[in-house]
Amino acid sequence: MASRRPDSFDGLGYRGRDDPLYGASYPLRSAGGPAELHHHWVTTPPDIPGSRNLHHGERTPQHDEPLGEPGGPGAAAGGDAPQPGVPPAEQLNRFAGFGIGLVSLFTENVLAHPCIVFRRQCQVNYHARCYHLTPFSAVTVMYSITKAQGLKSLWKGMGSTFIVHGVTLGAEGIISEVTPLPRELPHRWTWKQLAGHLLLKGLTAVVALPFYCASLIETVQSDIVRDDSASGLLDCVREGVTRLFGVGAPHSRRLLPLTCLLLPAALHAILRYSIAASIQRVVLWLHQRSRKQRADANNPLDAYFPELAAAWAGSLVADIALFPLETALHRLGLQGTRTIIDATDGVVAVGNGGSPLVLPVNTQYDGFSDCLHSIRRKEGVAGFYRGFGALAAQYALHGALLAAARTLLRLLLLEGRAG
């Protein structure tokens, strides 16, 4: 059967017969013998550096070889195959980026979780005499709680935090698909696009609010009163649904409806995202500016580490700036839920076998503004920063592990190059 494919089809693009490049690279196919037709049925596409689509007798030029000079630098290096036992530079770079990203993700979501638990307990414990404004006092009480209740006491509620992250990502994706609100901002954005993007962040926080309140209860509730046999991984989902529709176990009359928490939750999410993104852009800009003046501008770690460091700095500044707002939001979300927390003063009950004391959370705020005024009037400005030492310990641990991972991977890259 005669082929309907044009004679000038080269497998990648279409070149006319009048194109001088056509006859130079690919010989014309005649309608002669079947062997010749079979040989030129599919022609080979032009050579791509780094690929195996090579013509007979050719090899891939090096990246630093000038175009059109097959005998440029590296031609007499003695073969294309890398030396055995030495991984390519690209593979090492990808390994470095994956390693640093994995360390950052593991530290942020697993290792730093005890600091998040203790910080939230301090924020809602208005009875405590010690505000734990420094990491030293916070670490001391965290150690005493762990010693009395076990290691799992400070990792409680970690599964529910993952569920909240999943609900947030899912809600953001669904809302961005059914509405014109942009999920990502382009490089050159308009004020309308920015307003829609921030509105999307606020709506996502509103959707995840019931599950965030359920996760808050799981993270601050004491293990002494927790029934492990009746608790499950999906308790956060069940409690969030019951909080949303007002069904299930009855709560106290002091329980605030979710409508009173919508504005603080959306405001906190929008402000935190805005501050963190702004600081991240500034840090990356400063890094790129200083990178041009350094001699090691081609460091492969600069392709991965600056973004993680900028994200770390942005989250740190945002959490510090919005710490008072987060304190008020956590107290309002926990009010009326009959939650019992650990005593954050480090007091030990002698008559109870040496276990830490537990305290109920019995706040009576009428709303967001009343909560702010009540904290300022009864506890002072420092009352908004209860548990700030746990936040400092959290980001100090995160930053130290990031720096250690960067140093270790730099040494591995140097060894790989030297080998």
Coordinates of C-alpha atoms in Angstrom, one line a residue, residues 1-5 7 29-38 41:
M1 CA 0.0 0.0 0.0
A2 CA 1.4 3.4 -0.9
S3 CA 2.1 5.7 2.1
R4 CA 0.1 8.9 2.4
R5 CA 2.7 10.5 4.6
D7 CA 7.9 13.0 1.7
R29 CA 12.9 9.1 -0.6
S30 CA 12.1 7.6 -4.0
A31 CA 9.3 5.4 -4.8
G32 CA 11.7 2.7 -5.7
G33 CA 12.6 -0.5 -3.9
P34 CA 10.7 -1.7 -0.8
A35 CA 13.9 -1.9 1.3
E36 CA 14.5 1.8 0.8
L37 CA 10.9 2.5 1.7
H38 CA 11.1 0.5 4.8
W41 CA 9.4 4.9 6.8

